[in-house]
Amino acid sequence: MKLLTEQLTKIVSDAFEQCGYDRTLGSVTVSDRQDLCQFQCNGAFGAAKQAHQPPFRIADEVAAVLRENPVFSKAEMVRPGFLNLSLSDEAILSCLRAVAADEFLGIPQAEHPETILIDYGGPNVAKPLHIGHLRSAIIGESLKRLARATGNRVLGDVHLGDWGLQIGLVIAELSVRHPDWECFSPDFPASGAVPQLDADTLCEIYPFASKKSKEDKEFSALAHRMTAELQNGRPGYLALWKEILRVSVADLKQNYAKLGVDFDLWYGESDADKYLGELMDRLQEKGLLRESDGALVVDVAEESDKAPMPPVIVRKSDNSSIYATTDLATIIQREKDFAPDKIWYVVDKRQGLHFTQIFRCAKKAGLVPESTELCHIGFGTMNGADGKPYKTRDGGVMRLSDLIGTATEAAHEKMKDSGFVSDSERQELAQKIGVAAVKFGDLINNPAKDYVFDLDKFLSFEGKTGTYLLYTISRINSICKRLGEDSAAEEFSGIYTDVERELALNILMTGETFRRAMQEKAPNYICENAYQLAAVFSRFYHDNRIIDEPDEAKKATWVSLIRLTRRLLLKHLEVLSIEPVEQM
Ligand code: ARG
């Protein structure tokens, strides 16, 4: 289905042409003053320059042509030359029928589907998943679903941090605690087995080792040495690394599942290792490598830079590779495996410089075609009530699993008073509501913005919250049940009240919203639209007695509207990766 604004643009362009003006002037947008009109076109200003005529005269002429068209209930010129447009009820009804019959519910599908690889999550192995990774997972998952819902091929890659010092720290500490383990012996065979580890041990051991390395120089040196030896392929450390990876990944998968986040690819930084040689060769071939204090760097500064742009270090003086090297090698891997049109990195905005550097380097070295979009979708910080990065009560960084627990508990507490459901159902419901509240509370903000994590607000049954959305859908469910789920097919016979027209227009605008959210890579538009839909629906339902409406045609239209609203709200939730609840 074509977007409404696209359909209208065609009609208005024809009218401009008919009046003797350039048809490219007929571009129609959604009006930002819905109280005045639904759509607008500002083409008369452009035509005025070409035709040396005042814009109001041109707008008047075009409006006269448009008024002939039954699609419009209003087509008028407003000085100094705006064209204000509103749809006739007949047109609205026919659009509603089209949306209801469209398998994509009016969400525009890409004409040329693109392959988009989204790098999100980015947890570090051996370190527990904490809320710093929460935003990446939530925003990335939603962008992945949004890109899919608009007809693209999308791959989500978790891009595990599995190759760095954190692993060396854990191995070093294990070697101190268990010097007798065979994997620490230099002649440990490549096929050798290591003792099983568990998630609790890993959670305890990493912070311990990390703290120790700051106080104990010798231990720190050991961890660095072991990291280098691991990266050089020492069998005992590799075997231990595999075991750490196994335990960590199982734990991560469990946590992500609770959040409704899942990845198509479970690659990690370590997978880029085999492309390091090729990376260095290609940088060398292009003559991009320069030696600086024993390290190898690539200059990426450009004349137009306003701030200093340091070179990318691709190999340190001790021969080890770093974050930037891995990210560059990963680009080679992704290009080889998937040749994506776009690679999006959903990562904390404080890593902005890093991404500017590696994107420039990748383009200079021709690791991807010039047309490939490399984009860092940088997100802001989740703050506490004090405006500082969110911490636990004792000042620590809260772990993701604890956060889900806290949200679930708070939702549980809230539902106690509501008396909606029986005790036994509450726990499961509370987790769904808690997670929905946290996710919506995050996604309603533009990704780049910092926001305050306020569970109380997120769990409110009023306002722009996940809770309100779930509640609205559960209400629709019970309405549909009372109306009988199996009554006749969709039917839109007329528009009987103003609020209904408003609801219908909201439904019809959904396609525009999805287009915009995709263009701006911003799921907050989806949240906003879902809220508007739910809020108008609530008013519509409050104002009309549907159950005992005697006029059959009217009643059938209302039932169809309710059902369509539900389908659309569920579509929004699906893209936000929020699981609906049947009843609450
Ligand atoms: N593991 C990294 C971190 O915790 C995030 C990785 C983001 N992705 C990337 N390709 N650099 O900061």
Coordinates of C-alpha atoms and ligand atoms in Angstrom, one line a residue:
M1 CA 0.0 0.0 0.0
K2 CA 1.2 3.5 -0.8
L3 CA 1.5 6.0 1.9
L4 CA -1.5 8.4 2.2
T5 CA 0.8 11.4 1.7
E6 CA 2.2 9.8 -1.4
Q7 CA -1.3 9.2 -2.8
L8 CA -2.3 12.7 -2.1
T9 CA 1.0 14.1 -3.5
K10 CA 0.1 12.4 -6.8
I11 CA -3.3 14.1 -6.9
V12 CA -2.0 17.5 -5.9
S13 CA 0.9 17.2 -8.4
D14 CA -1.6 16.5 -11.2
A15 CA -3.5 19.6 -10.1
F16 CA -0.4 21.8 -10.3
E17 CA 0.4 20.4 -13.7
Q18 CA -3.2 21.0 -14.9
C19 CA -2.8 24.7 -13.9
G20 CA 0.4 24.9 -15.8
Y21 CA 3.0 24.6 -13.1
D22 CA 5.7 22.1 -12.4
R23 CA 4.3 18.9 -10.9
T24 CA 7.2 18.5 -8.4
L25 CA 5.6 21.3 -6.4
G26 CA 2.7 19.2 -5.4
S27 CA 4.4 17.5 -2.4
V28 CA 1.9 16.9 0.5
T29 CA 2.8 16.5 4.1
V30 CA 0.8 15.8 7.3
S31 CA -0.4 19.1 8.7
D32 CA 1.2 20.1 12.0
R33 CA -2.0 21.9 12.8
Q34 CA -4.6 19.1 12.8
D35 CA -7.2 21.6 14.2
L36 CA -7.0 23.5 10.9
C37 CA -6.6 20.7 8.4
Q38 CA -5.3 17.2 8.0
F39 CA -2.7 17.8 5.2
Q40 CA -0.9 20.6 3.7
C41 CA 1.1 21.6 0.6
N42 CA 3.4 24.6 0.3
G43 CA 4.1 24.3 -3.4
A44 CA 2.5 27.6 -4.4
F45 CA 5.5 29.4 -2.9
G46 CA 7.8 27.6 -5.3
A47 CA 5.5 28.2 -8.2
A48 CA 5.3 31.9 -7.4
K49 CA 9.0 32.3 -8.0
Q50 CA 8.8 30.4 -11.4
A51 CA 5.6 32.2 -12.6
H52 CA 6.2 35.6 -11.1
Q53 CA 2.8 35.6 -9.5
P54 CA 1.8 36.0 -5.9
P55 CA 1.5 32.6 -4.2
F56 CA -2.0 33.1 -3.0
R57 CA -3.2 33.3 -6.6
I58 CA -1.6 30.1 -7.5
A59 CA -2.8 28.3 -4.4
D60 CA -6.3 29.5 -5.2
E61 CA -6.1 28.1 -8.7
V62 CA -4.9 24.7 -7.6
A63 CA -7.4 24.6 -4.7
A64 CA -10.3 25.2 -7.2
V65 CA -9.1 22.1 -9.2
L66 CA -8.8 20.0 -6.0
R67 CA -12.2 20.9 -4.8
E68 CA -13.6 19.0 -7.8
N69 CA -12.1 15.9 -6.4
P70 CA -14.4 13.9 -4.0
V71 CA -11.3 12.8 -2.0
F72 CA -11.3 16.2 -0.3
S73 CA -13.8 17.6 2.1
K74 CA -11.7 20.7 2.1
A75 CA -9.1 22.2 -0.2
E76 CA -8.5 25.9 0.5
M77 CA -6.0 28.6 0.1
V78 CA -4.8 30.3 3.2
R79 CA -2.8 33.5 2.8
P80 CA -0.1 34.1 2.0
G81 CA -0.3 30.9 -0.2
F82 CA -0.7 27.7 1.8
L83 CA -2.9 24.9 0.6
N84 CA -4.9 23.3 3.4
L85 CA -6.4 19.9 2.7
S86 CA -8.7 17.5 4.5
L87 CA -10.1 14.2 3.4
S88 CA -13.8 13.5 2.8
D89 CA -15.3 10.8 5.0
E90 CA -15.8 8.6 1.9
A91 CA -12.0 8.8 1.3
I92 CA -11.3 8.1 4.9
L93 CA -13.5 5.0 4.9
S94 CA -12.0 3.7 1.7
C95 CA -8.5 4.1 3.2
L96 CA -9.7 2.3 6.3
R97 CA -10.9 -0.6 4.2
A98 CA -7.5 -0.7 2.4
V99 CA -5.6 -0.7 5.6
A100 CA -7.7 -3.5 7.1
A101 CA -7.2 -5.6 4.0
D102 CA -3.5 -5.0 3.8
E103 CA -1.3 -7.6 5.4
F104 CA 1.1 -4.9 6.5
L105 CA -1.7 -2.6 7.8
G106 CA -0.6 0.3 5.7
I107 CA 3.0 0.2 6.8
P108 CA 5.0 1.0 3.7
Q109 CA 7.3 -1.8 2.4
A110 CA 10.7 -0.9 1.0
E111 CA 10.7 -0.8 -2.8
H112 CA 14.3 -2.0 -2.9
P113 CA 14.8 -4.1 0.3
E114 CA 18.2 -3.5 1.8
T115 CA 20.4 -5.7 3.8
I116 CA 20.9 -4.0 7.1
L117 CA 23.3 -5.4 9.8
I118 CA 22.6 -4.1 13.2
D119 CA 25.4 -4.4 15.8
Y120 CA 23.8 -4.1 19.2
G121 CA 23.8 -5.5 22.7
G122 CA 27.6 -5.6 22.8
P123 CA 27.9 -7.3 26.1
N124 CA 31.3 -8.3 27.4
V125 CA 31.9 -12.0 28.2
A126 CA 32.8 -12.8 31.8
K127 CA 31.4 -9.5 32.9
P128 CA 27.8 -9.6 34.1
L129 CA 25.3 -7.8 31.8
H130 CA 24.6 -4.4 33.3
I131 CA 22.2 -1.7 32.6
G132 CA 24.8 0.1 30.5
H133 CA 24.0 -2.6 27.9
L134 CA 20.3 -2.3 28.5
R135 CA 19.7 0.6 26.2
S136 CA 21.7 -0.9 23.4
A137 CA 19.7 -4.1 23.6
I138 CA 16.3 -2.4 23.8
I139 CA 16.9 0.2 21.1
G140 CA 18.7 -2.2 18.8
E141 CA 16.0 -4.8 19.0
S142 CA 13.4 -2.3 18.2
L143 CA 15.3 -0.9 15.2
K144 CA 15.8 -4.4 13.9
R145 CA 12.1 -5.1 14.1
L146 CA 11.3 -1.7 12.6
A147 CA 13.6 -2.3 9.6
R148 CA 12.0 -5.7 9.2
A149 CA 8.5 -4.3 9.4
T150 CA 9.3 -1.9 6.6
G151 CA 10.4 -4.7 4.3
N152 CA 14.1 -5.0 4.7
R153 CA 16.5 -7.9 5.3
V154 CA 17.9 -7.4 8.7
L155 CA 20.5 -9.2 10.7
G156 CA 21.1 -8.5 14.4
D157 CA 24.6 -9.3 15.6
V158 CA 25.4 -9.3 19.4
H159 CA 29.1 -8.5 18.8
L160 CA 30.3 -10.0 22.0
G161 CA 33.3 -8.4 23.7
D162 CA 35.0 -11.8 24.0
W163 CA 38.6 -11.2 23.2
G164 CA 39.9 -8.5 25.5
L165 CA 41.6 -8.1 28.8
Q166 CA 38.6 -9.1 30.8
I167 CA 39.2 -12.7 29.7
G168 CA 42.9 -12.4 30.6
L169 CA 41.9 -11.1 34.1
V170 CA 39.6 -14.1 34.7
I171 CA 42.2 -16.6 33.4
A172 CA 44.9 -15.0 35.5
E173 CA 42.7 -15.2 38.7
L174 CA 41.8 -18.8 38.0
S175 CA 45.5 -19.6 37.6
V176 CA 46.1 -18.1 41.0
R177 CA 43.3 -20.1 42.6
H178 CA 43.9 -23.3 40.8
P179 CA 47.5 -23.6 39.9
D180 CA 47.1 -27.3 39.6
W181 CA 44.7 -27.2 36.6
E182 CA 46.3 -28.8 33.6
C183 CA 45.2 -26.1 31.3
F184 CA 47.8 -23.8 32.8
S185 CA 50.7 -26.1 31.9
P186 CA 52.6 -25.0 28.8
D187 CA 52.2 -28.4 27.1
F188 CA 48.5 -28.7 27.5
P189 CA 47.2 -30.5 24.4
A190 CA 44.9 -28.7 22.0
S191 CA 42.2 -31.3 22.5
G192 CA 42.4 -31.2 26.3
A193 CA 39.5 -30.7 28.6
V194 CA 39.1 -28.0 31.4
P195 CA 37.0 -28.1 34.5
Q196 CA 33.4 -26.8 34.2
L197 CA 32.7 -23.3 35.4
D198 CA 29.4 -21.7 36.3
A199 CA 27.8 -18.2 36.0
D200 CA 28.1 -17.4 39.7
T201 CA 31.8 -18.0 39.7
L202 CA 32.3 -15.8 36.7
C203 CA 30.2 -13.0 38.3
E204 CA 32.3 -13.1 41.4
I205 CA 35.7 -13.6 39.8
Y206 CA 35.7 -10.7 37.3
P207 CA 35.1 -7.8 39.6
F208 CA 37.5 -9.4 42.1
A209 CA 40.3 -9.7 39.5
S210 CA 39.6 -6.3 38.0
K211 CA 40.0 -4.6 41.4
K212 CA 43.1 -6.7 42.2
S213 CA 44.8 -5.7 39.0
K214 CA 44.4 -2.0 39.9
E215 CA 46.2 -2.6 43.2
D216 CA 48.6 -5.3 42.3
K217 CA 51.1 -4.5 39.4
E218 CA 52.4 -8.0 39.2
F219 CA 48.9 -9.5 38.8
S220 CA 48.0 -6.9 36.2
A221 CA 51.1 -7.8 34.2
L222 CA 50.1 -11.4 34.4
A223 CA 46.6 -10.7 33.1
H224 CA 48.0 -8.7 30.2
R225 CA 50.5 -11.5 29.4
M226 CA 47.8 -14.1 29.5
T227 CA 45.6 -12.0 27.2
A228 CA 48.3 -11.8 24.7
E229 CA 49.1 -15.5 24.9
L230 CA 45.4 -16.3 24.5
Q231 CA 45.3 -14.2 21.4
N232 CA 48.4 -15.9 20.1
G233 CA 46.6 -19.3 20.5
R234 CA 48.0 -20.9 23.6
P235 CA 45.9 -24.2 23.8
G236 CA 45.3 -24.2 27.6
Y237 CA 44.1 -20.6 27.6
L238 CA 42.0 -21.1 24.5
A239 CA 40.3 -24.1 26.1
L240 CA 39.5 -22.1 29.2
W241 CA 38.3 -19.2 27.1
K242 CA 35.9 -21.5 25.3
E243 CA 34.5 -22.7 28.7
I244 CA 34.1 -19.1 29.9
L245 CA 32.4 -18.2 26.6
R246 CA 30.0 -21.2 27.0
V247 CA 28.9 -20.2 30.5
S248 CA 28.7 -16.6 29.7
V249 CA 26.7 -17.0 26.5
A250 CA 24.2 -19.3 28.1
D251 CA 23.7 -16.7 30.9
L252 CA 23.4 -13.9 28.4
K253 CA 20.8 -15.7 26.3
Q254 CA 18.7 -16.3 29.4
N255 CA 18.7 -12.6 30.3
Y256 CA 18.1 -11.4 26.8
A257 CA 15.2 -13.8 26.5
K258 CA 13.5 -12.2 29.5
L259 CA 13.9 -8.9 27.7
G260 CA 12.4 -10.1 24.5
V261 CA 15.7 -9.5 22.7
D262 CA 17.2 -12.1 20.4
F263 CA 20.1 -12.1 17.9
D264 CA 20.5 -13.7 14.5
L265 CA 24.3 -13.8 14.9
W266 CA 26.3 -14.5 17.9
Y267 CA 29.6 -13.3 16.6
G268 CA 32.2 -11.8 18.8
E269 CA 35.3 -9.7 18.6
S270 CA 37.3 -13.0 18.5
D271 CA 35.7 -13.9 15.2
A272 CA 37.4 -10.9 13.6
D273 CA 40.8 -12.3 14.6
K274 CA 41.3 -14.2 11.4
Y275 CA 40.8 -11.0 9.3
L276 CA 43.5 -9.0 11.1
G277 CA 46.2 -10.1 8.6
E278 CA 44.0 -9.0 5.7
L279 CA 43.2 -5.8 7.4
M280 CA 46.9 -4.9 7.8
D281 CA 47.6 -5.9 4.2
R282 CA 44.9 -3.7 2.8
L283 CA 45.9 -0.7 4.9
Q284 CA 49.5 -1.3 3.8
E285 CA 48.5 -1.6 0.1
K286 CA 46.6 1.7 0.2
G287 CA 49.6 3.3 1.9
L288 CA 47.6 4.3 4.9
L289 CA 49.8 3.0 7.6
R290 CA 52.2 5.3 9.4
E291 CA 54.5 4.5 12.3
S292 CA 54.1 6.6 15.4
D293 CA 56.0 5.9 18.6
G294 CA 56.4 2.2 17.7
A295 CA 52.7 1.9 17.0
L296 CA 51.0 1.7 13.6
V297 CA 48.3 4.3 12.9
V298 CA 46.1 5.6 10.1
D299 CA 45.4 9.3 9.8
V300 CA 41.7 10.1 9.4
A301 CA 41.6 13.8 10.1
E302 CA 39.8 15.9 7.5
E303 CA 40.2 19.6 6.7
S304 CA 36.7 20.4 7.7
D305 CA 37.1 19.0 11.2
K306 CA 36.3 21.4 13.9
A307 CA 37.6 19.3 16.7
P308 CA 40.9 17.4 16.8
M309 CA 40.7 14.0 15.1
P310 CA 43.4 11.7 16.4
P311 CA 44.7 9.0 14.1
V312 CA 43.3 5.4 14.6
I313 CA 45.8 3.2 16.3
V314 CA 45.6 -0.2 14.5
R315 CA 48.5 -1.9 16.2
K316 CA 50.0 -0.9 19.5
S317 CA 53.8 -0.9 20.1
D318 CA 53.6 -4.2 22.0
N319 CA 52.1 -5.7 18.8
S320 CA 48.7 -6.2 20.3
S321 CA 45.5 -5.1 18.5
I322 CA 42.8 -3.0 20.1
Y323 CA 39.2 -2.1 19.9
A324 CA 39.5 -0.2 16.7
T325 CA 41.5 -2.9 15.0
T326 CA 38.8 -5.5 15.9
D327 CA 36.0 -3.2 14.6
L328 CA 37.8 -2.7 11.3
A329 CA 38.5 -6.4 10.9
T330 CA 34.8 -7.1 11.7
I331 CA 33.8 -4.8 8.9
I332 CA 35.9 -7.0 6.5
Q333 CA 34.1 -10.0 7.9
R334 CA 30.7 -8.5 7.5
E335 CA 31.3 -7.3 4.0
K336 CA 32.5 -10.8 3.0
D337 CA 29.7 -12.7 4.6
F338 CA 26.7 -10.4 4.0
A339 CA 27.7 -7.4 1.8
P340 CA 25.3 -5.3 3.8
D341 CA 23.9 -2.0 2.4
K342 CA 24.0 -0.6 5.9
I343 CA 25.7 -1.3 9.1
W344 CA 24.2 0.3 12.2
Y345 CA 26.0 0.4 15.5
V346 CA 23.8 0.9 18.5
V347 CA 26.3 2.0 21.0
D348 CA 26.7 4.6 23.8
K349 CA 27.1 8.0 22.3
R350 CA 30.3 8.5 24.3
Q351 CA 31.9 6.2 21.8
G352 CA 31.2 8.7 19.0
L353 CA 34.9 9.5 18.3
H354 CA 35.8 5.9 18.0
F355 CA 33.1 5.3 15.3
T356 CA 33.9 8.4 13.3
Q357 CA 37.6 7.2 13.2
I358 CA 36.9 3.6 12.2
F359 CA 34.2 4.6 9.6
R360 CA 36.6 7.0 8.0
C361 CA 39.4 4.5 8.0
A362 CA 37.1 1.8 6.6
K363 CA 36.0 4.1 3.7
K364 CA 39.6 5.3 3.0
A365 CA 40.8 1.7 2.9
G366 CA 37.9 0.6 0.7
L367 CA 36.8 -2.1 3.2
V368 CA 33.2 -1.4 2.1
P369 CA 31.9 0.3 -1.1
E370 CA 31.5 4.0 -0.9
S371 CA 27.7 3.6 -0.9
T372 CA 27.6 1.5 2.2
E373 CA 26.1 3.3 5.1
L374 CA 28.1 3.0 8.3
C375 CA 26.1 4.6 11.1
H376 CA 26.7 5.0 14.8
I377 CA 23.3 5.3 16.5
G378 CA 24.6 6.8 19.7
F379 CA 22.4 6.7 22.7
G380 CA 22.3 8.8 25.9
T381 CA 22.7 7.8 29.5
M382 CA 20.0 6.3 31.7
N383 CA 20.1 8.5 34.8
G384 CA 18.7 8.2 38.3
A385 CA 16.5 10.8 40.0
D386 CA 19.6 12.8 40.9
G387 CA 20.4 13.3 37.2
K388 CA 23.5 11.1 37.4
P389 CA 24.0 7.8 35.8
Y390 CA 21.7 5.2 37.4
K391 CA 23.2 3.3 40.3
T392 CA 22.0 0.8 42.8
R393 CA 21.2 2.0 46.3
D394 CA 24.7 1.1 47.5
G395 CA 26.2 3.0 44.7
G396 CA 27.1 0.1 42.4
V397 CA 26.2 -0.5 38.9
M398 CA 23.0 -2.4 38.8
R399 CA 22.9 -5.7 36.9
L400 CA 20.4 -6.3 34.3
S401 CA 18.8 -9.3 36.0
D402 CA 18.4 -7.2 39.2
L403 CA 16.8 -4.5 37.2
I404 CA 14.2 -6.8 35.7
G405 CA 13.6 -8.2 39.2
T406 CA 13.1 -4.7 40.7
A407 CA 10.7 -3.8 37.9
T408 CA 8.8 -7.0 38.3
E409 CA 8.5 -6.5 42.1
A410 CA 7.3 -2.9 41.6
A411 CA 4.7 -4.0 39.1
H412 CA 3.6 -6.8 41.4
E413 CA 3.2 -4.3 44.2
K414 CA 1.1 -2.1 42.0
M415 CA -1.2 -4.8 40.9
K416 CA -2.0 -5.8 44.4
D417 CA -4.2 -2.8 44.8
S418 CA -5.8 -3.1 41.4
G419 CA -7.4 -6.5 42.1
F420 CA -7.5 -7.3 38.4
V421 CA -6.2 -10.8 38.6
S422 CA -5.8 -13.7 40.9
D423 CA -2.7 -14.2 43.0
S424 CA -1.4 -17.1 40.9
E425 CA -1.4 -15.1 37.6
R426 CA 0.2 -12.1 39.2
Q427 CA 3.8 -13.1 39.1
E428 CA 3.9 -13.8 35.4
L429 CA 1.9 -10.8 34.6
A430 CA 4.1 -8.6 36.9
Q431 CA 7.2 -9.6 34.9
K432 CA 5.5 -8.8 31.6
I433 CA 4.3 -5.4 32.9
G434 CA 7.6 -4.6 34.6
V435 CA 9.6 -5.3 31.4
A436 CA 7.1 -3.5 29.2
A437 CA 7.3 -0.5 31.6
V438 CA 11.1 -0.4 31.5
K439 CA 11.3 -0.8 27.7
F440 CA 8.6 1.7 26.8
G441 CA 10.1 4.2 29.4
D442 CA 13.4 3.9 27.5
L443 CA 12.1 3.9 23.9
I444 CA 9.7 6.8 24.3
N445 CA 12.8 9.0 24.4
N446 CA 14.8 9.9 21.3
P447 CA 17.8 7.5 21.5
A448 CA 20.4 10.2 21.6
K449 CA 18.9 11.8 24.8
D450 CA 19.7 11.0 28.4
Y451 CA 16.6 10.2 30.4
V452 CA 15.6 9.6 34.0
F453 CA 14.8 6.1 35.0
D454 CA 11.6 6.5 37.1
L455 CA 9.9 3.2 37.7
D456 CA 7.0 4.8 39.4
K457 CA 6.2 6.9 36.4
F458 CA 6.8 4.0 34.0
L459 CA 4.3 1.9 35.8
S460 CA 1.6 4.4 35.8
F461 CA -1.7 3.5 34.2
E462 CA -2.0 7.0 32.8
G463 CA 0.2 8.8 30.3
K464 CA 2.8 7.7 27.9
T465 CA 3.7 4.4 29.5
G466 CA 4.0 0.8 28.5
T467 CA 1.6 0.0 31.3
Y468 CA -1.1 2.2 29.8
L469 CA -0.6 0.5 26.4
L470 CA -0.9 -3.0 27.8
Y471 CA -3.9 -1.9 29.8
T472 CA -5.6 -0.4 26.8
I473 CA -5.1 -3.6 24.7
S474 CA -6.3 -5.8 27.6
R475 CA -9.4 -3.6 27.7
I476 CA -9.9 -4.0 23.9
N477 CA -9.6 -7.7 24.4
S478 CA -12.4 -7.8 26.9
I479 CA -14.6 -5.5 24.7
C480 CA -14.0 -7.8 21.8
K481 CA -14.9 -10.8 23.9
R482 CA -18.2 -9.2 25.0
L483 CA -19.0 -8.2 21.4
G484 CA -18.3 -11.7 20.2
E485 CA -15.1 -12.4 18.4
D486 CA -16.6 -14.2 15.5
S487 CA -19.1 -11.6 14.2
A488 CA -19.0 -10.5 10.5
A489 CA -16.0 -9.3 8.5
E490 CA -14.6 -5.8 8.6
E491 CA -17.1 -3.2 7.6
F492 CA -16.8 0.5 7.4
S493 CA -20.1 2.0 6.4
G494 CA -19.8 5.6 7.7
I495 CA -18.2 8.0 10.1
Y496 CA -20.7 8.8 12.8
T497 CA -18.9 10.9 15.4
D498 CA -15.9 13.3 15.4
V499 CA -13.8 11.2 17.7
E500 CA -14.2 8.3 15.4
R501 CA -12.8 10.4 12.5
E502 CA -9.9 11.3 14.7
L503 CA -9.3 7.6 15.5
A504 CA -9.6 6.7 11.8
L505 CA -7.0 9.4 10.9
N506 CA -4.7 8.1 13.6
I507 CA -5.0 4.7 12.1
L508 CA -4.2 6.0 8.6
M509 CA -1.2 8.0 9.9
T510 CA 0.5 4.9 11.2
G511 CA 2.2 4.2 7.9
E512 CA 3.7 7.8 7.9
T513 CA 4.9 7.2 11.4
F514 CA 6.7 4.0 10.5
R515 CA 8.3 5.6 7.5
R516 CA 9.6 8.5 9.6
A517 CA 10.8 6.3 12.5
M518 CA 12.7 4.3 10.0
Q519 CA 14.2 7.3 8.2
E520 CA 15.3 8.8 11.5
K521 CA 16.2 5.5 13.1
A522 CA 14.1 6.5 16.1
P523 CA 11.6 4.1 17.7
N524 CA 10.3 6.9 19.8
Y525 CA 7.9 7.8 17.0
I526 CA 6.4 4.4 17.2
C527 CA 5.9 4.8 21.0
E528 CA 4.3 8.2 20.5
N529 CA 2.0 6.9 17.8
A530 CA 1.0 3.9 19.9
Y531 CA 0.1 6.2 22.7
Q532 CA -1.9 8.6 20.5
L533 CA -3.8 5.6 19.1
A534 CA -4.6 4.2 22.6
A535 CA -5.6 7.6 23.9
V536 CA -8.0 8.4 21.0
F537 CA -9.3 4.9 21.3
S538 CA -10.1 5.5 25.0
R539 CA -12.0 8.6 24.2
F540 CA -13.9 7.0 21.4
Y541 CA -14.8 4.1 23.6
H542 CA -15.8 6.4 26.5
D543 CA -18.0 8.5 24.3
N544 CA -20.0 5.8 22.5
R545 CA -22.1 3.0 23.9
I546 CA -21.3 0.2 21.5
I547 CA -22.7 -2.9 23.0
D548 CA -26.3 -1.8 22.8
E549 CA -26.2 0.4 19.7
P550 CA -29.4 -0.5 17.8
D551 CA -28.2 0.7 14.4
E552 CA -26.5 -2.5 12.9
A553 CA -24.4 -0.7 10.3
K554 CA -23.1 1.7 12.9
K555 CA -22.3 -1.0 15.4
A556 CA -20.5 -3.1 12.8
T557 CA -18.4 -0.1 11.8
W558 CA -17.5 0.5 15.4
V559 CA -16.6 -3.1 16.0
S560 CA -14.4 -3.0 12.9
L561 CA -12.7 0.1 14.1
I562 CA -12.0 -1.5 17.5
R563 CA -10.6 -4.6 15.9
L564 CA -8.4 -2.6 13.5
T565 CA -7.1 -0.5 16.4
R566 CA -6.2 -3.7 18.3
R567 CA -4.3 -5.1 15.3
L568 CA -2.4 -1.9 14.9
L569 CA -1.6 -1.5 18.6
L570 CA -0.3 -5.1 18.6
K571 CA 1.9 -4.2 15.5
H572 CA 3.4 -1.3 17.4
L573 CA 4.1 -3.5 20.4
E574 CA 5.7 -6.1 18.2
V575 CA 8.1 -3.5 16.8
L576 CA 8.9 -2.3 20.3
S577 CA 9.4 -5.9 21.3
I578 CA 6.9 -5.5 24.1
E579 CA 4.8 -8.6 24.9
P580 CA 1.1 -7.9 25.2
V581 CA -1.0 -9.4 28.0
E582 CA -4.4 -10.9 27.5
Q583 CA -6.0 -9.4 30.6
M584 CA -4.8 -7.3 33.5
Ligands
ARG1 N1 31.6 -4.4 24.1 C1 31.5 -3.0 23.9 C2 31.3 -2.2 25.2 O1 30.9 -2.8 26.2 C3 30.5 -2.5 22.9 C4 30.6 -3.0 21.6 C5 29.9 -2.2 20.6 N2 30.1 -2.6 19.2 C6 31.1 -2.4 18.4 N3 31.2 -2.9 17.2 N4 32.1 -1.7 18.9 O2 31.6 -1.0 25.3

